[in-house]
mmCIF file of C-alpha atoms in Angstrom:
data_model
loop_
_atom_site.group_PDB
_atom_site.id
_atom_site.type_symbol
_atom_site.label_atom_id
_atom_site.label_comp_id
_atom_site.label_asym_id
_atom_site.label_seq_id
_atom_site.Cartn_x
_atom_site.Cartn_y
_atom_site.Cartn_z
ATOM 1 C CA MET L 2 35.121 -33.147 -96.949
ATOM 2 C CA ALA L 3 35.523 -29.770 -95.327
ATOM 3 C CA ASN L 4 35.957 -31.590 -92.040
ATOM 4 C CA ASP L 5 38.960 -33.491 -93.443
ATOM 5 C CA ALA L 6 40.813 -30.213 -93.946
ATOM 6 C CA PHE L 7 40.652 -29.417 -90.238
ATOM 7 C CA PRO L 8 40.916 -32.623 -88.248
ATOM 8 C CA LEU L 9 40.448 -31.269 -84.729
ATOM 9 C CA GLU L 10 40.078 -33.223 -81.562
ATOM 10 C CA ALA L 11 37.322 -32.315 -79.197
ATOM 11 C CA ILE L 12 38.570 -30.032 -76.467
ATOM 12 C CA GLN L 13 37.244 -30.727 -73.011
ATOM 13 C CA GLU L 14 36.763 -27.452 -71.214
ATOM 14 C CA GLU L 15 37.053 -27.529 -67.472
ATOM 15 C CA GLU L 16 34.135 -26.076 -65.622
ATOM 16 C CA PRO L 17 35.337 -23.246 -63.420
ATOM 17 C CA GLU L 18 34.998 -24.140 -59.776
ATOM 18 C CA GLU L 19 32.431 -22.081 -57.976
ATOM 19 C CA GLU L 20 34.133 -20.061 -55.292
ATOM 20 C CA LEU L 21 32.512 -20.476 -51.922
ATOM 21 C CA GLU L 22 31.564 -17.437 -49.907
ATOM 22 C CA GLU L 23 33.007 -17.124 -46.403
ATOM 23 C CA TRP L 24 29.626 -17.896 -44.848
ATOM 24 C CA GLN L 25 29.521 -21.172 -46.779
ATOM 25 C CA MET L 26 32.824 -22.326 -45.309
ATOM 26 C CA THR L 27 32.238 -21.642 -41.627
ATOM 27 C CA ASN L 28 30.479 -23.811 -39.077
ATOM 28 C CA ASP L 29 30.683 -21.209 -36.326
ATOM 29 C CA PRO L 30 27.141 -20.167 -35.323
ATOM 30 C CA ALA L 31 28.306 -16.719 -34.161
ATOM 31 C CA GLU L 32 29.983 -16.016 -37.505
ATOM 32 C CA LEU L 33 26.958 -17.264 -39.427
ATOM 33 C CA LYS L 34 24.651 -15.063 -37.355
ATOM 34 C CA HIS L 35 26.926 -12.097 -38.126
ATOM 35 C CA TYR L 36 26.842 -12.850 -41.878
ATOM 36 C CA ARG L 37 23.068 -13.281 -41.730
ATOM 37 C CA THR L 38 22.671 -9.951 -39.940
ATOM 38 C CA GLN L 39 24.848 -8.179 -42.497
ATOM 39 C CA ALA L 40 22.936 -9.764 -45.380
ATOM 40 C CA LYS L 41 19.627 -8.706 -43.813
ATOM 41 C CA ILE L 42 20.894 -5.130 -43.501
ATOM 42 C CA ILE L 43 21.760 -5.103 -47.202
ATOM 43 C CA HIS L 44 18.371 -6.601 -48.103
ATOM 44 C CA THR L 45 16.512 -4.095 -45.910
ATOM 45 C CA LYS L 46 18.374 -1.205 -47.551
ATOM 46 C CA SER L 47 17.381 -2.592 -50.961
ATOM 47 C CA ILE L 48 13.741 -2.744 -49.860
ATOM 48 C CA ASN L 49 13.868 0.837 -48.598
ATOM 49 C CA GLN L 50 15.480 2.041 -51.832
ATOM 50 C CA ALA L 51 12.865 0.220 -53.897
ATOM 51 C CA LEU L 52 10.026 1.714 -51.878
ATOM 52 C CA LEU L 53 11.577 5.170 -52.203
ATOM 53 C CA ALA L 54 11.842 4.680 -55.962
ATOM 54 C CA VAL L 55 8.140 3.803 -56.081
ATOM 55 C CA ARG L 56 7.231 6.906 -54.079
ATOM 56 C CA MET L 57 9.282 8.998 -56.497
ATOM 57 C CA LEU L 58 7.336 7.418 -59.377
ATOM 58 C CA GLU L 59 10.360 5.599 -60.728
ATOM 59 C CA ASP L 60 10.111 2.120 -62.161
ATOM 60 C CA VAL L 61 11.162 -0.184 -59.332
ATOM 61 C CA ASP L 62 11.666 -3.072 -61.773
ATOM 62 C CA THR L 63 14.505 -1.334 -63.520
ATOM 63 C CA VAL L 64 15.885 0.489 -60.498
ATOM 64 C CA TYR L 65 16.286 -2.047 -57.732
ATOM 65 C CA ARG L 66 14.688 -5.385 -58.600
ATOM 66 C CA VAL L 67 17.959 -7.212 -59.256
ATOM 67 C CA GLY L 68 19.568 -6.005 -56.032
ATOM 68 C CA LEU L 69 16.457 -6.787 -54.052
ATOM 69 C CA VAL L 70 16.211 -10.339 -55.350
ATOM 70 C CA ARG L 71 19.930 -10.994 -54.945
ATOM 71 C CA GLY L 72 19.881 -9.608 -51.414
ATOM 72 C CA TYR L 73 16.950 -11.829 -50.485
ATOM 73 C CA ASP L 74 18.603 -14.920 -51.960
ATOM 74 C CA ILE L 75 21.730 -14.307 -49.907
ATOM 75 C CA VAL L 76 19.788 -13.705 -46.683
ATOM 76 C CA GLU L 77 17.759 -16.859 -47.267
ATOM 77 C CA LYS L 78 20.818 -19.043 -47.942
ATOM 78 C CA ILE L 79 22.734 -17.749 -44.931
ATOM 79 C CA HIS L 80 19.662 -18.126 -42.701
ATOM 80 C CA ARG L 81 19.168 -21.749 -43.781
ATOM 81 C CA ARG L 82 22.831 -22.531 -43.166
ATOM 82 C CA TYR L 83 22.717 -20.810 -39.764
ATOM 83 C CA VAL L 84 19.677 -22.848 -38.660
ATOM 84 C CA GLU L 85 21.253 -26.038 -40.028
ATOM 85 C CA VAL L 86 24.595 -25.510 -38.259
ATOM 86 C CA CYS L 87 23.014 -24.504 -34.944
ATOM 87 C CA LYS L 88 20.696 -27.541 -34.928
ATOM 88 C CA PHE L 89 17.896 -25.592 -33.245
ATOM 89 C CA ASP L 90 14.895 -27.393 -31.821
ATOM 90 C CA GLY L 91 11.685 -26.477 -30.065
ATOM 91 C CA GLU L 92 11.215 -22.828 -29.205
ATOM 92 C CA GLU L 93 14.544 -21.764 -30.724
ATOM 93 C CA LEU L 94 13.619 -23.356 -34.051
ATOM 94 C CA ASP L 95 10.211 -21.641 -33.961
ATOM 95 C CA ARG L 96 11.865 -18.268 -33.289
ATOM 96 C CA GLU L 97 14.328 -18.717 -36.147
ATOM 97 C CA SER L 98 11.546 -19.902 -38.463
ATOM 98 C CA ARG L 99 9.534 -16.766 -37.662
ATOM 99 C CA TRP L 100 12.638 -14.673 -38.394
ATOM 100 C CA GLY L 101 12.859 -16.222 -41.857
ATOM 101 C CA ILE L 102 9.127 -15.802 -42.461
ATOM 102 C CA ASP L 103 9.293 -12.120 -41.457
ATOM 103 C CA ILE L 104 12.028 -11.520 -44.036
ATOM 104 C CA SER L 105 9.976 -13.326 -46.693
ATOM 105 C CA ILE L 106 6.919 -11.197 -45.917
ATOM 106 C CA LYS L 107 8.901 -7.946 -46.139
ATOM 107 C CA HIS L 108 10.462 -9.102 -49.393
ATOM 108 C CA SER L 109 7.082 -10.050 -50.878
ATOM 109 C CA LYS L 110 5.576 -6.682 -49.936
ATOM 110 C CA ALA L 111 8.466 -4.807 -51.535
ATOM 111 C CA LYS L 112 8.294 -6.946 -54.686
ATOM 112 C CA SER L 113 4.590 -6.288 -55.123
ATOM 113 C CA GLN L 114 4.956 -2.503 -54.928
#
């Protein structure tokens, strides 16, 4: 009977639209390469900071783990979009695949420190 005192209709909440990043909206290979380069710079700085924290006997998990993982995720997403938009094949695709693998290796090494 408590429900009778407050007859409420179900409220449908709208899901907030996810805002797209600039790199997600462009199809220009040069712009995507620029965004990828900038994201890699940020990721590399995170790796270097994490490694420095380890050398200084700080706990890398609490210091830089979140930034490192986020940086890697962004680099990976931009790289995939760049390769997809450019429609590489043959040697170019191999080169770009190696680029992505190199980033993954560096990221894995930093994570395991």
